[in-house]
JSON list of C-alpha atoms in Angstrom, two decimals:
[
{"chain": "N", "resi": 711, "resn": "MET", "atom": "CA", "xyz": [0.00, 0.00, 0.00]},
{"chain": "N", "resi": 712, "resn": "ALA", "atom": "CA", "xyz": [1.34, 3.37, -1.04]},
{"chain": "N", "resi": 713, "resn": "VAL", "atom": "CA", "xyz": [2.51, 6.36, 0.96]},
{"chain": "N", "resi": 714, "resn": "VAL", "atom": "CA", "xyz": [1.99, 9.85, -0.52]},
{"chain": "N", "resi": 715, "resn": "VAL", "atom": "CA", "xyz": [3.87, 12.84, 0.91]},
{"chain": "N", "resi": 716, "resn": "THR", "atom": "CA", "xyz": [3.85, 16.46, -0.25]},
{"chain": "N", "resi": 717, "resn": "GLY", "atom": "CA", "xyz": [7.11, 18.22, 0.51]},
{"chain": "N", "resi": 718, "resn": "GLY", "atom": "CA", "xyz": [8.64, 14.76, 0.77]},
{"chain": "N", "resi": 719, "resn": "THR", "atom": "CA", "xyz": [12.04, 15.28, -0.81]},
{"chain": "N", "resi": 720, "resn": "ARG", "atom": "CA", "xyz": [13.77, 17.09, 2.06]},
{"chain": "N", "resi": 721, "resn": "GLY", "atom": "CA", "xyz": [13.62, 17.90, 5.76]},
{"chain": "N", "resi": 722, "resn": "ILE", "atom": "CA", "xyz": [10.72, 16.65, 7.84]},
{"chain": "N", "resi": 723, "resn": "GLY", "atom": "CA", "xyz": [8.76, 15.42, 4.82]},
{"chain": "N", "resi": 724, "resn": "LEU", "atom": "CA", "xyz": [11.61, 13.16, 3.71]},
{"chain": "N", "resi": 725, "resn": "GLU", "atom": "CA", "xyz": [12.15, 11.83, 7.23]},
{"chain": "N", "resi": 726, "resn": "ILE", "atom": "CA", "xyz": [8.46, 10.93, 7.50]},
{"chain": "N", "resi": 727, "resn": "ALA", "atom": "CA", "xyz": [8.41, 9.37, 4.03]},
{"chain": "N", "resi": 728, "resn": "ALA", "atom": "CA", "xyz": [11.40, 7.20, 4.93]},
{"chain": "N", "resi": 729, "resn": "ALA", "atom": "CA", "xyz": [9.84, 6.19, 8.25]},
{"chain": "N", "resi": 730, "resn": "LEU", "atom": "CA", "xyz": [6.61, 5.09, 6.56]},
{"chain": "N", "resi": 731, "resn": "ALA", "atom": "CA", "xyz": [8.23, 3.41, 3.54]},
{"chain": "N", "resi": 732, "resn": "ARG", "atom": "CA", "xyz": [7.75, -0.34, 3.23]},
{"chain": "N", "resi": 733, "resn": "PRO", "atom": "CA", "xyz": [9.56, -2.79, 0.95]},
{"chain": "N", "resi": 734, "resn": "GLY", "atom": "CA", "xyz": [7.71, -3.27, -2.32]},
{"chain": "N", "resi": 735, "resn": "SER", "atom": "CA", "xyz": [5.30, -0.37, -1.84]},
{"chain": "N", "resi": 736, "resn": "THR", "atom": "CA", "xyz": [5.24, 2.95, -3.67]},
{"chain": "N", "resi": 737, "resn": "VAL", "atom": "CA", "xyz": [6.33, 6.13, -1.92]},
{"chain": "N", "resi": 738, "resn": "ALA", "atom": "CA", "xyz": [5.21, 9.15, -3.96]},
{"chain": "N", "resi": 739, "resn": "VAL", "atom": "CA", "xyz": [6.86, 12.39, -2.87]},
{"chain": "N", "resi": 740, "resn": "GLY", "atom": "CA", "xyz": [5.93, 15.81, -4.18]},
{"chain": "N", "resi": 741, "resn": "TYR", "atom": "CA", "xyz": [8.27, 18.75, -4.55]},
{"chain": "N", "resi": 742, "resn": "ARG", "atom": "CA", "xyz": [8.12, 22.23, -6.06]},
{"chain": "N", "resi": 743, "resn": "GLN", "atom": "CA", "xyz": [11.61, 22.52, -7.54]},
{"chain": "N", "resi": 744, "resn": "ASP", "atom": "CA", "xyz": [15.20, 21.20, -7.35]},
{"chain": "N", "resi": 745, "resn": "ALA", "atom": "CA", "xyz": [15.24, 17.92, -9.24]},
{"chain": "N", "resi": 746, "resn": "ALA", "atom": "CA", "xyz": [18.69, 17.05, -7.86]},
{"chain": "N", "resi": 747, "resn": "VAL", "atom": "CA", "xyz": [17.33, 17.06, -4.30]},
{"chain": "N", "resi": 748, "resn": "ALA", "atom": "CA", "xyz": [14.39, 14.93, -5.47]},
{"chain": "N", "resi": 749, "resn": "ASP", "atom": "CA", "xyz": [16.76, 12.40, -7.05]},
{"chain": "N", "resi": 750, "resn": "ALA", "atom": "CA", "xyz": [18.76, 12.15, -3.81]},
{"chain": "N", "resi": 751, "resn": "ALA", "atom": "CA", "xyz": [15.54, 11.64, -1.85]},
{"chain": "N", "resi": 752, "resn": "CYS", "atom": "CA", "xyz": [14.46, 8.84, -4.17]},
{"chain": "N", "resi": 753, "resn": "ALA", "atom": "CA", "xyz": [17.83, 7.14, -3.71]},
{"chain": "N", "resi": 754, "resn": "ARG", "atom": "CA", "xyz": [17.38, 7.22, 0.05]},
{"chain": "N", "resi": 755, "resn": "LEU", "atom": "CA", "xyz": [13.83, 5.89, -0.17]},
{"chain": "N", "resi": 756, "resn": "ALA", "atom": "CA", "xyz": [14.87, 3.14, -2.58]},
{"chain": "N", "resi": 757, "resn": "ALA", "atom": "CA", "xyz": [17.37, 1.93, 0.03]},
{"chain": "N", "resi": 758, "resn": "THR", "atom": "CA", "xyz": [14.40, 0.99, 2.25]},
{"chain": "N", "resi": 759, "resn": "GLY", "atom": "CA", "xyz": [13.15, -1.41, -0.41]},
{"chain": "N", "resi": 760, "resn": "ALA", "atom": "CA", "xyz": [10.28, 0.86, -1.40]},
{"chain": "N", "resi": 761, "resn": "TRP", "atom": "CA", "xyz": [9.52, 2.07, -4.94]},
{"chain": "N", "resi": 762, "resn": "PRO", "atom": "CA", "xyz": [9.98, 5.85, -4.85]},
{"chain": "N", "resi": 763, "resn": "VAL", "atom": "CA", "xyz": [8.61, 8.33, -7.36]},
{"chain": "N", "resi": 764, "resn": "ALA", "atom": "CA", "xyz": [9.12, 12.09, -7.17]},
{"chain": "N", "resi": 765, "resn": "VAL", "atom": "CA", "xyz": [6.64, 14.48, -8.79]},
{"chain": "N", "resi": 766, "resn": "ALA", "atom": "CA", "xyz": [7.21, 18.18, -9.42]},
{"chain": "N", "resi": 767, "resn": "MET", "atom": "CA", "xyz": [3.87, 19.70, -8.39]},
{"chain": "N", "resi": 768, "resn": "ASP", "atom": "CA", "xyz": [2.13, 22.68, -6.85]},
{"chain": "N", "resi": 769, "resn": "ALA", "atom": "CA", "xyz": [0.79, 21.59, -3.45]},
{"chain": "N", "resi": 770, "resn": "GLY", "atom": "CA", "xyz": [-1.50, 24.62, -3.34]},
{"chain": "N", "resi": 771, "resn": "THR", "atom": "CA", "xyz": [-3.69, 23.43, -6.23]},
{"chain": "N", "resi": 772, "resn": "ALA", "atom": "CA", "xyz": [-6.09, 20.57, -6.83]},
{"chain": "N", "resi": 773, "resn": "ALA", "atom": "CA", "xyz": [-4.29, 19.76, -10.09]},
{"chain": "N", "resi": 774, "resn": "GLY", "atom": "CA", "xyz": [-0.99, 19.40, -8.26]},
{"chain": "N", "resi": 775, "resn": "ALA", "atom": "CA", "xyz": [-2.49, 17.01, -5.72]},
{"chain": "N", "resi": 776, "resn": "GLU", "atom": "CA", "xyz": [-4.05, 14.95, -8.49]},
{"chain": "N", "resi": 777, "resn": "GLU", "atom": "CA", "xyz": [-0.71, 14.71, -10.30]},
{"chain": "N", "resi": 778, "resn": "LEU", "atom": "CA", "xyz": [0.99, 13.40, -7.18]},
{"chain": "N", "resi": 779, "resn": "VAL", "atom": "CA", "xyz": [-1.64, 10.78, -6.40]},
{"chain": "N", "resi": 780, "resn": "ALA", "atom": "CA", "xyz": [-1.72, 9.69, -10.04]},
{"chain": "N", "resi": 781, "resn": "ALA", "atom": "CA", "xyz": [1.95, 8.74, -9.74]},
{"chain": "N", "resi": 782, "resn": "VAL", "atom": "CA", "xyz": [0.90, 5.77, -7.60]},
{"chain": "N", "resi": 783, "resn": "PRO", "atom": "CA", "xyz": [0.41, 2.78, -9.96]},
{"chain": "N", "resi": 784, "resn": "ALA", "atom": "CA", "xyz": [-3.19, 1.92, -10.77]},
{"chain": "N", "resi": 785, "resn": "GLY", "atom": "CA", "xyz": [-4.59, -0.69, -8.43]},
{"chain": "N", "resi": 786, "resn": "GLU", "atom": "CA", "xyz": [-2.26, 0.12, -5.55]},
{"chain": "N", "resi": 787, "resn": "PRO", "atom": "CA", "xyz": [-4.25, 1.59, -2.64]},
{"chain": "N", "resi": 788, "resn": "VAL", "atom": "CA", "xyz": [-3.03, 4.57, -0.64]},
{"chain": "N", "resi": 789, "resn": "ASP", "atom": "CA", "xyz": [-2.55, 3.84, 3.06]},
{"chain": "N", "resi": 790, "resn": "GLN", "atom": "CA", "xyz": [-0.75, 6.92, 4.40]},
{"chain": "N", "resi": 791, "resn": "LEU", "atom": "CA", "xyz": [-1.33, 10.46, 3.16]},
{"chain": "N", "resi": 792, "resn": "VAL", "atom": "CA", "xyz": [0.96, 13.20, 4.50]},
{"chain": "N", "resi": 793, "resn": "HIS", "atom": "CA", "xyz": [0.89, 16.95, 3.82]},
{"chain": "N", "resi": 794, "resn": "CYS", "atom": "CA", "xyz": [4.29, 18.45, 4.69]},
{"chain": "N", "resi": 795, "resn": "ALA", "atom": "CA", "xyz": [4.69, 21.01, 1.90]},
{"chain": "N", "resi": 796, "resn": "VAL", "atom": "CA", "xyz": [5.28, 24.54, 3.14]},
{"chain": "N", "resi": 797, "resn": "GLU", "atom": "CA", "xyz": [5.76, 27.89, 1.45]},
{"chain": "N", "resi": 798, "resn": "VAL", "atom": "CA", "xyz": [7.10, 30.89, 3.33]},
{"chain": "N", "resi": 799, "resn": "VAL", "atom": "CA", "xyz": [6.42, 34.52, 2.44]},
{"chain": "N", "resi": 800, "resn": "ALA", "atom": "CA", "xyz": [8.18, 36.37, 5.23]},
{"chain": "N", "resi": 801, "resn": "GLY", "atom": "CA", "xyz": [6.53, 39.53, 6.51]},
{"chain": "N", "resi": 802, "resn": "SER", "atom": "CA", "xyz": [3.22, 40.73, 7.86]},
{"chain": "N", "resi": 803, "resn": "ALA", "atom": "CA", "xyz": [-0.13, 39.86, 6.33]},
{"chain": "N", "resi": 804, "resn": "LEU", "atom": "CA", "xyz": [-0.78, 43.51, 5.49]},
{"chain": "N", "resi": 805, "resn": "GLU", "atom": "CA", "xyz": [2.57, 44.20, 3.84]},
{"chain": "N", "resi": 806, "resn": "SER", "atom": "CA", "xyz": [3.08, 40.96, 1.90]},
{"chain": "N", "resi": 807, "resn": "ASP", "atom": "CA", "xyz": [2.32, 40.72, -1.80]},
{"chain": "N", "resi": 808, "resn": "GLY", "atom": "CA", "xyz": [-1.31, 39.58, -1.97]},
{"chain": "N", "resi": 809, "resn": "GLU", "atom": "CA", "xyz": [-0.89, 36.98, -4.69]},
{"chain": "N", "resi": 810, "resn": "ARG", "atom": "CA", "xyz": [2.18, 35.39, -3.13]},
{"chain": "N", "resi": 811, "resn": "PHE", "atom": "CA", "xyz": [0.57, 35.44, 0.32]},
{"chain": "N", "resi": 812, "resn": "GLY", "atom": "CA", "xyz": [-2.59, 33.79, -0.98]},
{"chain": "N", "resi": 813, "resn": "HIS", "atom": "CA", "xyz": [-0.64, 31.06, -2.73]},
{"chain": "N", "resi": 814, "resn": "ALA", "atom": "CA", "xyz": [1.40, 30.39, 0.42]},
{"chain": "N", "resi": 815, "resn": "VAL", "atom": "CA", "xyz": [-1.78, 30.04, 2.49]},
{"chain": "N", "resi": 816, "resn": "ALA", "atom": "CA", "xyz": [-3.11, 27.63, -0.14]},
{"chain": "N", "resi": 817, "resn": "VAL", "atom": "CA", "xyz": [0.03, 25.49, 0.03]},
{"chain": "N", "resi": 818, "resn": "ASN", "atom": "CA", "xyz": [0.25, 25.58, 3.81]},
{"chain": "N", "resi": 819, "resn": "GLY", "atom": "CA", "xyz": [-3.40, 24.93, 4.56]},
{"chain": "N", "resi": 820, "resn": "LEU", "atom": "CA", "xyz": [-5.86, 24.32, 1.74]},
{"chain": "N", "resi": 821, "resn": "GLY", "atom": "CA", "xyz": [-3.42, 21.89, 0.14]},
{"chain": "N", "resi": 822, "resn": "LEU", "atom": "CA", "xyz": [-4.49, 19.36, 2.76]},
{"chain": "N", "resi": 823, "resn": "LEU", "atom": "CA", "xyz": [-8.02, 19.36, 1.38]},
{"chain": "N", "resi": 824, "resn": "HIS", "atom": "CA", "xyz": [-6.80, 19.09, -2.21]},
{"chain": "N", "resi": 825, "resn": "LEU", "atom": "CA", "xyz": [-4.66, 16.10, -1.28]},
{"chain": "N", "resi": 826, "resn": "VAL", "atom": "CA", "xyz": [-7.44, 14.27, 0.57]},
{"chain": "N", "resi": 827, "resn": "ARG", "atom": "CA", "xyz": [-9.89, 14.81, -2.26]},
{"chain": "N", "resi": 828, "resn": "ALA", "atom": "CA", "xyz": [-7.41, 13.48, -4.81]},
{"chain": "N", "resi": 829, "resn": "ALA", "atom": "CA", "xyz": [-6.48, 10.39, -2.80]},
{"chain": "N", "resi": 830, "resn": "LEU", "atom": "CA", "xyz": [-9.78, 9.49, -1.13]},
{"chain": "N", "resi": 831, "resn": "PRO", "atom": "CA", "xyz": [-11.06, 7.09, -3.82]},
{"chain": "N", "resi": 832, "resn": "ARG", "atom": "CA", "xyz": [-7.91, 5.03, -3.30]},
{"chain": "N", "resi": 833, "resn": "MET", "atom": "CA", "xyz": [-7.51, 5.25, 0.48]},
{"chain": "N", "resi": 834, "resn": "THR", "atom": "CA", "xyz": [-7.75, 2.11, 2.57]},
{"chain": "N", "resi": 835, "resn": "ARG", "atom": "CA", "xyz": [-9.92, 1.64, 5.65]},
{"chain": "N", "resi": 836, "resn": "GLY", "atom": "CA", "xyz": [-7.78, 2.26, 8.70]},
{"chain": "N", "resi": 837, "resn": "GLY", "atom": "CA", "xyz": [-5.51, 4.61, 6.78]},
{"chain": "N", "resi": 838, "resn": "LEU", "atom": "CA", "xyz": [-4.02, 7.84, 8.07]},
{"chain": "N", "resi": 839, "resn": "VAL", "atom": "CA", "xyz": [-4.03, 11.44, 6.89]},
{"chain": "N", "resi": 840, "resn": "LEU", "atom": "CA", "xyz": [-1.25, 13.36, 8.63]},
{"chain": "N", "resi": 841, "resn": "TYR", "atom": "CA", "xyz": [-0.81, 17.12, 8.50]},
{"chain": "N", "resi": 842, "resn": "LEU", "atom": "CA", "xyz": [2.36, 18.89, 9.61]},
{"chain": "N", "resi": 843, "resn": "THR", "atom": "CA", "xyz": [1.53, 22.02, 11.57]},
{"chain": "N", "resi": 844, "resn": "SER", "atom": "CA", "xyz": [3.28, 24.43, 13.94]},
{"chain": "N", "resi": 845, "resn": "ARG", "atom": "CA", "xyz": [2.60, 26.66, 16.93]},
{"chain": "N", "resi": 846, "resn": "GLY", "atom": "CA", "xyz": [2.38, 29.62, 14.53]},
{"chain": "N", "resi": 847, "resn": "GLY", "atom": "CA", "xyz": [-1.14, 28.47, 13.70]},
{"chain": "N", "resi": 848, "resn": "ARG", "atom": "CA", "xyz": [-2.21, 29.23, 17.28]},
{"chain": "N", "resi": 849, "resn": "VAL", "atom": "CA", "xyz": [0.03, 32.08, 18.43]},
{"chain": "N", "resi": 850, "resn": "VAL", "atom": "CA", "xyz": [1.37, 35.11, 16.58]},
{"chain": "N", "resi": 851, "resn": "ILE", "atom": "CA", "xyz": [4.98, 34.85, 15.44]},
{"chain": "N", "resi": 852, "resn": "PRO", "atom": "CA", "xyz": [6.18, 38.10, 13.82]},
{"chain": "N", "resi": 853, "resn": "GLY", "atom": "CA", "xyz": [6.74, 37.72, 10.09]},
{"chain": "N", "resi": 854, "resn": "TYR", "atom": "CA", "xyz": [5.18, 34.24, 10.03]},
{"chain": "N", "resi": 855, "resn": "ALA", "atom": "CA", "xyz": [1.67, 35.13, 8.89]},
{"chain": "N", "resi": 856, "resn": "SER", "atom": "CA", "xyz": [1.76, 33.30, 5.55]},
{"chain": "N", "resi": 857, "resn": "VAL", "atom": "CA", "xyz": [2.54, 30.06, 7.35]},
{"chain": "N", "resi": 858, "resn": "GLY", "atom": "CA", "xyz": [0.58, 30.71, 10.53]},
{"chain": "N", "resi": 859, "resn": "VAL", "atom": "CA", "xyz": [-2.65, 31.55, 8.74]},
{"chain": "N", "resi": 860, "resn": "GLY", "atom": "CA", "xyz": [-2.27, 28.48, 6.54]},
{"chain": "N", "resi": 861, "resn": "LYS", "atom": "CA", "xyz": [-1.58, 26.24, 9.52]},
{"chain": "N", "resi": 862, "resn": "ALA", "atom": "CA", "xyz": [-4.64, 27.56, 11.36]},
{"chain": "N", "resi": 863, "resn": "LEU", "atom": "CA", "xyz": [-6.70, 26.73, 8.29]},
{"chain": "N", "resi": 864, "resn": "GLY", "atom": "CA", "xyz": [-5.12, 23.27, 8.08]},
{"chain": "N", "resi": 865, "resn": "GLU", "atom": "CA", "xyz": [-5.79, 22.49, 11.74]},
{"chain": "N", "resi": 866, "resn": "ALA", "atom": "CA", "xyz": [-9.45, 23.39, 11.27]},
{"chain": "N", "resi": 867, "resn": "LEU", "atom": "CA", "xyz": [-9.56, 21.09, 8.24]},
{"chain": "N", "resi": 868, "resn": "VAL", "atom": "CA", "xyz": [-8.07, 18.28, 10.35]},
{"chain": "N", "resi": 869, "resn": "ARG", "atom": "CA", "xyz": [-11.05, 18.45, 12.69]},
{"chain": "N", "resi": 870, "resn": "TYR", "atom": "CA", "xyz": [-13.68, 18.66, 9.95]},
{"chain": "N", "resi": 871, "resn": "LEU", "atom": "CA", "xyz": [-12.08, 15.96, 7.82]},
{"chain": "N", "resi": 872, "resn": "ALA", "atom": "CA", "xyz": [-11.74, 13.67, 10.84]},
{"chain": "N", "resi": 873, "resn": "VAL", "atom": "CA", "xyz": [-15.53, 13.70, 11.19]},
{"chain": "N", "resi": 874, "resn": "ASP", "atom": "CA", "xyz": [-16.15, 13.39, 7.45]},
{"chain": "N", "resi": 875, "resn": "LEU", "atom": "CA", "xyz": [-13.77, 10.44, 7.07]},
{"chain": "N", "resi": 876, "resn": "ALA", "atom": "CA", "xyz": [-14.65, 8.58, 10.27]},
{"chain": "N", "resi": 877, "resn": "PRO", "atom": "CA", "xyz": [-17.27, 6.39, 8.51]},
{"chain": "N", "resi": 878, "resn": "ARG", "atom": "CA", "xyz": [-14.48, 5.23, 6.18]},
{"chain": "N", "resi": 879, "resn": "ALA", "atom": "CA", "xyz": [-12.23, 4.45, 9.20]},
{"chain": "N", "resi": 880, "resn": "VAL", "atom": "CA", "xyz": [-9.67, 6.96, 7.91]},
{"chain": "N", "resi": 881, "resn": "ARG", "atom": "CA", "xyz": [-8.02, 8.93, 10.70]},
{"chain": "N", "resi": 882, "resn": "VAL", "atom": "CA", "xyz": [-6.89, 12.55, 10.32]},
{"chain": "N", "resi": 883, "resn": "ASN", "atom": "CA", "xyz": [-4.35, 14.09, 12.69]},
{"chain": "N", "resi": 884, "resn": "ALA", "atom": "CA", "xyz": [-1.89, 16.96, 12.83]},
{"chain": "N", "resi": 885, "resn": "LEU", "atom": "CA", "xyz": [1.67, 16.74, 14.06]},
{"chain": "N", "resi": 886, "resn": "ALA", "atom": "CA", "xyz": [3.04, 19.93, 15.64]},
{"chain": "N", "resi": 887, "resn": "LEU", "atom": "CA", "xyz": [6.80, 20.11, 16.10]},
{"chain": "N", "resi": 888, "resn": "GLY", "atom": "CA", "xyz": [9.23, 22.35, 17.89]},
{"chain": "N", "resi": 889, "resn": "LEU", "atom": "CA", "xyz": [11.85, 24.37, 16.03]},
{"chain": "N", "resi": 890, "resn": "LEU", "atom": "CA", "xyz": [14.00, 22.26, 13.71]},
{"chain": "N", "resi": 891, "resn": "ASP", "atom": "CA", "xyz": [16.77, 23.18, 11.31]},
{"chain": "N", "resi": 892, "resn": "THR", "atom": "CA", "xyz": [14.91, 22.92, 8.00]},
{"chain": "N", "resi": 893, "resn": "ALA", "atom": "CA", "xyz": [14.96, 24.78, 4.69]},
{"chain": "N", "resi": 894, "resn": "ALA", "atom": "CA", "xyz": [11.64, 26.45, 5.54]},
{"chain": "N", "resi": 895, "resn": "VAL", "atom": "CA", "xyz": [12.94, 27.65, 8.90]},
{"chain": "N", "resi": 896, "resn": "ARG", "atom": "CA", "xyz": [16.07, 29.04, 7.28]},
{"chain": "N", "resi": 897, "resn": "THR", "atom": "CA", "xyz": [13.95, 30.82, 4.67]},
{"chain": "N", "resi": 898, "resn": "PHE", "atom": "CA", "xyz": [11.95, 32.44, 7.44]},
{"chain": "N", "resi": 899, "resn": "LEU", "atom": "CA", "xyz": [14.75, 33.23, 9.91]},
{"chain": "N", "resi": 900, "resn": "GLY", "atom": "CA", "xyz": [17.65, 33.73, 7.51]},
{"chain": "N", "resi": 901, "resn": "ASP", "atom": "CA", "xyz": [20.93, 34.51, 9.29]},
{"chain": "N", "resi": 902, "resn": "ARG", "atom": "CA", "xyz": [19.11, 34.40, 12.64]},
{"chain": "N", "resi": 903, "resn": "THR", "atom": "CA", "xyz": [18.48, 30.66, 12.33]},
{"chain": "N", "resi": 904, "resn": "ASP", "atom": "CA", "xyz": [21.44, 29.29, 14.27]},
{"chain": "N", "resi": 905, "resn": "ALA", "atom": "CA", "xyz": [20.94, 31.72, 17.14]},
{"chain": "N", "resi": 906, "resn": "ALA", "atom": "CA", "xyz": [17.21, 30.94, 17.28]},
{"chain": "N", "resi": 907, "resn": "LEU", "atom": "CA", "xyz": [17.84, 27.20, 17.38]},
{"chain": "N", "resi": 908, "resn": "GLU", "atom": "CA", "xyz": [20.39, 27.61, 20.17]},
{"chain": "N", "resi": 909, "resn": "ALA", "atom": "CA", "xyz": [18.11, 29.91, 22.18]},
{"chain": "N", "resi": 910, "resn": "ARG", "atom": "CA", "xyz": [15.13, 27.59, 21.83]},
{"chain": "N", "resi": 911, "resn": "ALA", "atom": "CA", "xyz": [17.19, 24.61, 22.96]},
{"chain": "N", "resi": 912, "resn": "ALA", "atom": "CA", "xyz": [18.61, 26.53, 25.91]},
{"chain": "N", "resi": 913, "resn": "ARG", "atom": "CA", "xyz": [15.21, 27.45, 27.33]},
{"chain": "N", "resi": 914, "resn": "ALA", "atom": "CA", "xyz": [13.44, 24.14, 26.64]},
{"chain": "N", "resi": 915, "resn": "PRO", "atom": "CA", "xyz": [12.54, 22.21, 29.83]},
{"chain": "N", "resi": 916, "resn": "SER", "atom": "CA", "xyz": [13.98, 19.11, 28.18]},
{"chain": "N", "resi": 917, "resn": "GLY", "atom": "CA", "xyz": [17.35, 20.85, 28.04]},
{"chain": "N", "resi": 918, "resn": "ARG", "atom": "CA", "xyz": [17.93, 20.43, 24.32]},
{"chain": "N", "resi": 919, "resn": "GLY", "atom": "CA", "xyz": [16.52, 21.10, 20.91]},
{"chain": "N", "resi": 920, "resn": "LEU", "atom": "CA", "xyz": [14.35, 18.79, 18.83]},
{"chain": "N", "resi": 921, "resn": "THR", "atom": "CA", "xyz": [15.80, 16.17, 16.47]},
{"chain": "N", "resi": 922, "resn": "HIS", "atom": "CA", "xyz": [14.14, 14.08, 13.77]},
{"chain": "N", "resi": 923, "resn": "GLU", "atom": "CA", "xyz": [14.47, 11.00, 15.97]},
{"chain": "N", "resi": 924, "resn": "ASP", "atom": "CA", "xyz": [12.23, 12.67, 18.57]},
{"chain": "N", "resi": 925, "resn": "TYR", "atom": "CA", "xyz": [9.05, 12.80, 16.47]},
{"chain": "N", "resi": 926, "resn": "LEU", "atom": "CA", "xyz": [9.39, 9.80, 14.16]},
{"chain": "N", "resi": 927, "resn": "PRO", "atom": "CA", "xyz": [8.18, 7.32, 16.82]},
{"chain": "N", "resi": 928, "resn": "MET", "atom": "CA", "xyz": [5.02, 9.42, 17.11]},
{"chain": "N", "resi": 929, "resn": "VAL", "atom": "CA", "xyz": [4.55, 9.21, 13.33]},
{"chain": "N", "resi": 930, "resn": "SER", "atom": "CA", "xyz": [4.90, 5.43, 13.50]},
{"chain": "N", "resi": 931, "resn": "PHE", "atom": "CA", "xyz": [2.38, 5.25, 16.34]},
{"chain": "N", "resi": 932, "resn": "LEU", "atom": "CA", "xyz": [-0.20, 7.41, 14.55]},
{"chain": "N", "resi": 933, "resn": "ALA", "atom": "CA", "xyz": [0.16, 5.24, 11.46]},
{"chain": "N", "resi": 934, "resn": "SER", "atom": "CA", "xyz": [-0.35, 2.03, 13.43]},
{"chain": "N", "resi": 935, "resn": "PRO", "atom": "CA", "xyz": [-3.54, 0.17, 14.43]},
{"chain": "N", "resi": 936, "resn": "ALA", "atom": "CA", "xyz": [-2.74, 1.10, 18.05]},
{"chain": "N", "resi": 937, "resn": "ALA", "atom": "CA", "xyz": [-3.87, 4.65, 17.20]},
{"chain": "N", "resi": 938, "resn": "ALA", "atom": "CA", "xyz": [-7.23, 3.56, 15.82]},
{"chain": "N", "resi": 939, "resn": "MET", "atom": "CA", "xyz": [-9.10, 5.86, 18.22]},
{"chain": "N", "resi": 940, "resn": "VAL", "atom": "CA", "xyz": [-6.86, 8.90, 17.73]},
{"chain": "N", "resi": 941, "resn": "THR", "atom": "CA", "xyz": [-8.34, 11.27, 15.18]},
{"chain": "N", "resi": 942, "resn": "GLY", "atom": "CA", "xyz": [-8.96, 14.98, 14.77]},
{"chain": "N", "resi": 943, "resn": "GLN", "atom": "CA", "xyz": [-6.06, 15.78, 17.11]},
{"chain": "N", "resi": 944, "resn": "VAL", "atom": "CA", "xyz": [-3.06, 18.10, 17.08]},
{"chain": "N", "resi": 945, "resn": "VAL", "atom": "CA", "xyz": [-0.25, 16.07, 18.64]},
{"chain": "N", "resi": 946, "resn": "GLY", "atom": "CA", "xyz": [2.68, 18.17, 19.86]},
{"chain": "N", "resi": 947, "resn": "VAL", "atom": "CA", "xyz": [6.32, 17.12, 20.08]},
{"chain": "N", "resi": 948, "resn": "TYR", "atom": "CA", "xyz": [8.07, 20.11, 21.64]},
{"chain": "N", "resi": 949, "resn": "GLY", "atom": "CA", "xyz": [10.10, 18.81, 24.57]},
{"chain": "N", "resi": 950, "resn": "GLY", "atom": "CA", "xyz": [8.06, 21.17, 26.72]},
{"chain": "N", "resi": 951, "resn": "ALA", "atom": "CA", "xyz": [9.24, 24.29, 24.86]},
{"chain": "N", "resi": 952, "resn": "ASP", "atom": "CA", "xyz": [5.65, 25.19, 24.01]},
{"chain": "N", "resi": 953, "resn": "LEU", "atom": "CA", "xyz": [4.85, 25.50, 27.72]},
{"chain": "N", "resi": 954, "resn": "LEU", "atom": "CA", "xyz": [7.02, 28.59, 28.00]},
{"chain": "N", "resi": 955, "resn": "GLY", "atom": "CA", "xyz": [5.38, 30.71, 25.31]}
]
C-alpha cells in the first residue's frame, strides 16, 4: 500500500516518508523545484526497499495534488497520506504581496483538502491522513503570517475531515513540532536561524533542541492500528518548549 507525501524530498517530509516506507510499496513524494534534491531523496527511499517516485507539483492546487496521487500505480491503494509542503512569504499579512501570500496560504493549509480529495477514492480503511503544523497556527509569530494563517486553516480542516472520514475508518491528525533546522525555517529566519535554534534549545525544559528522531516514533504510532481511536487531534512534540510561550 502506497505512501503519498507532499514536501517529501527534504527535511521533515523526507524523514516521514522514509519512516513510513515499506519494501515493495510505492512512496510518492511531491516537490516544487530542485530535481537534484528529489533524485537524492528517491535514492534514500529506494534503500528501504520501497519504490519511490518524485513528482514536481504545486501543493497549493487541486491539479498538483491529483498529479501526485496519479503517480501511484493503478490498483495500488493509498494507506498513508501526508501533507508536509510549506511555502514561506516572510513579513506581515498587510505588507506581503497579496498573490504570493494567498498562494502560500493555499500550500500551507488548503493543500491538505486538495490532497485528501485526490487520494480518497484510493484510500484504505484504517488509513491515516497526517498534517504537519506548527505553533504559529495558534500564536502570533512576527513575520510568520503566511505560514501561521495556513496552519490555522489546516488544523481546522483536520477536525472537519476527521468527522467526514470517520465512517471510512480513515483517521486525520496533525503533528506539531518544535523548532528544527529545515529549509523552511532558514527561509523564514535567515541569518538568525542558528541563534534561534540555540536559544530555543537553551530554554526548553527538556534541556535540548528537537531532532528528527524525537518525532518519528510518534509518526509510526499514529500510522499504526494502536492509534485507531486517535483522530482529529493536534499532537505536539516540543520537549516542553511550548509550555514557556
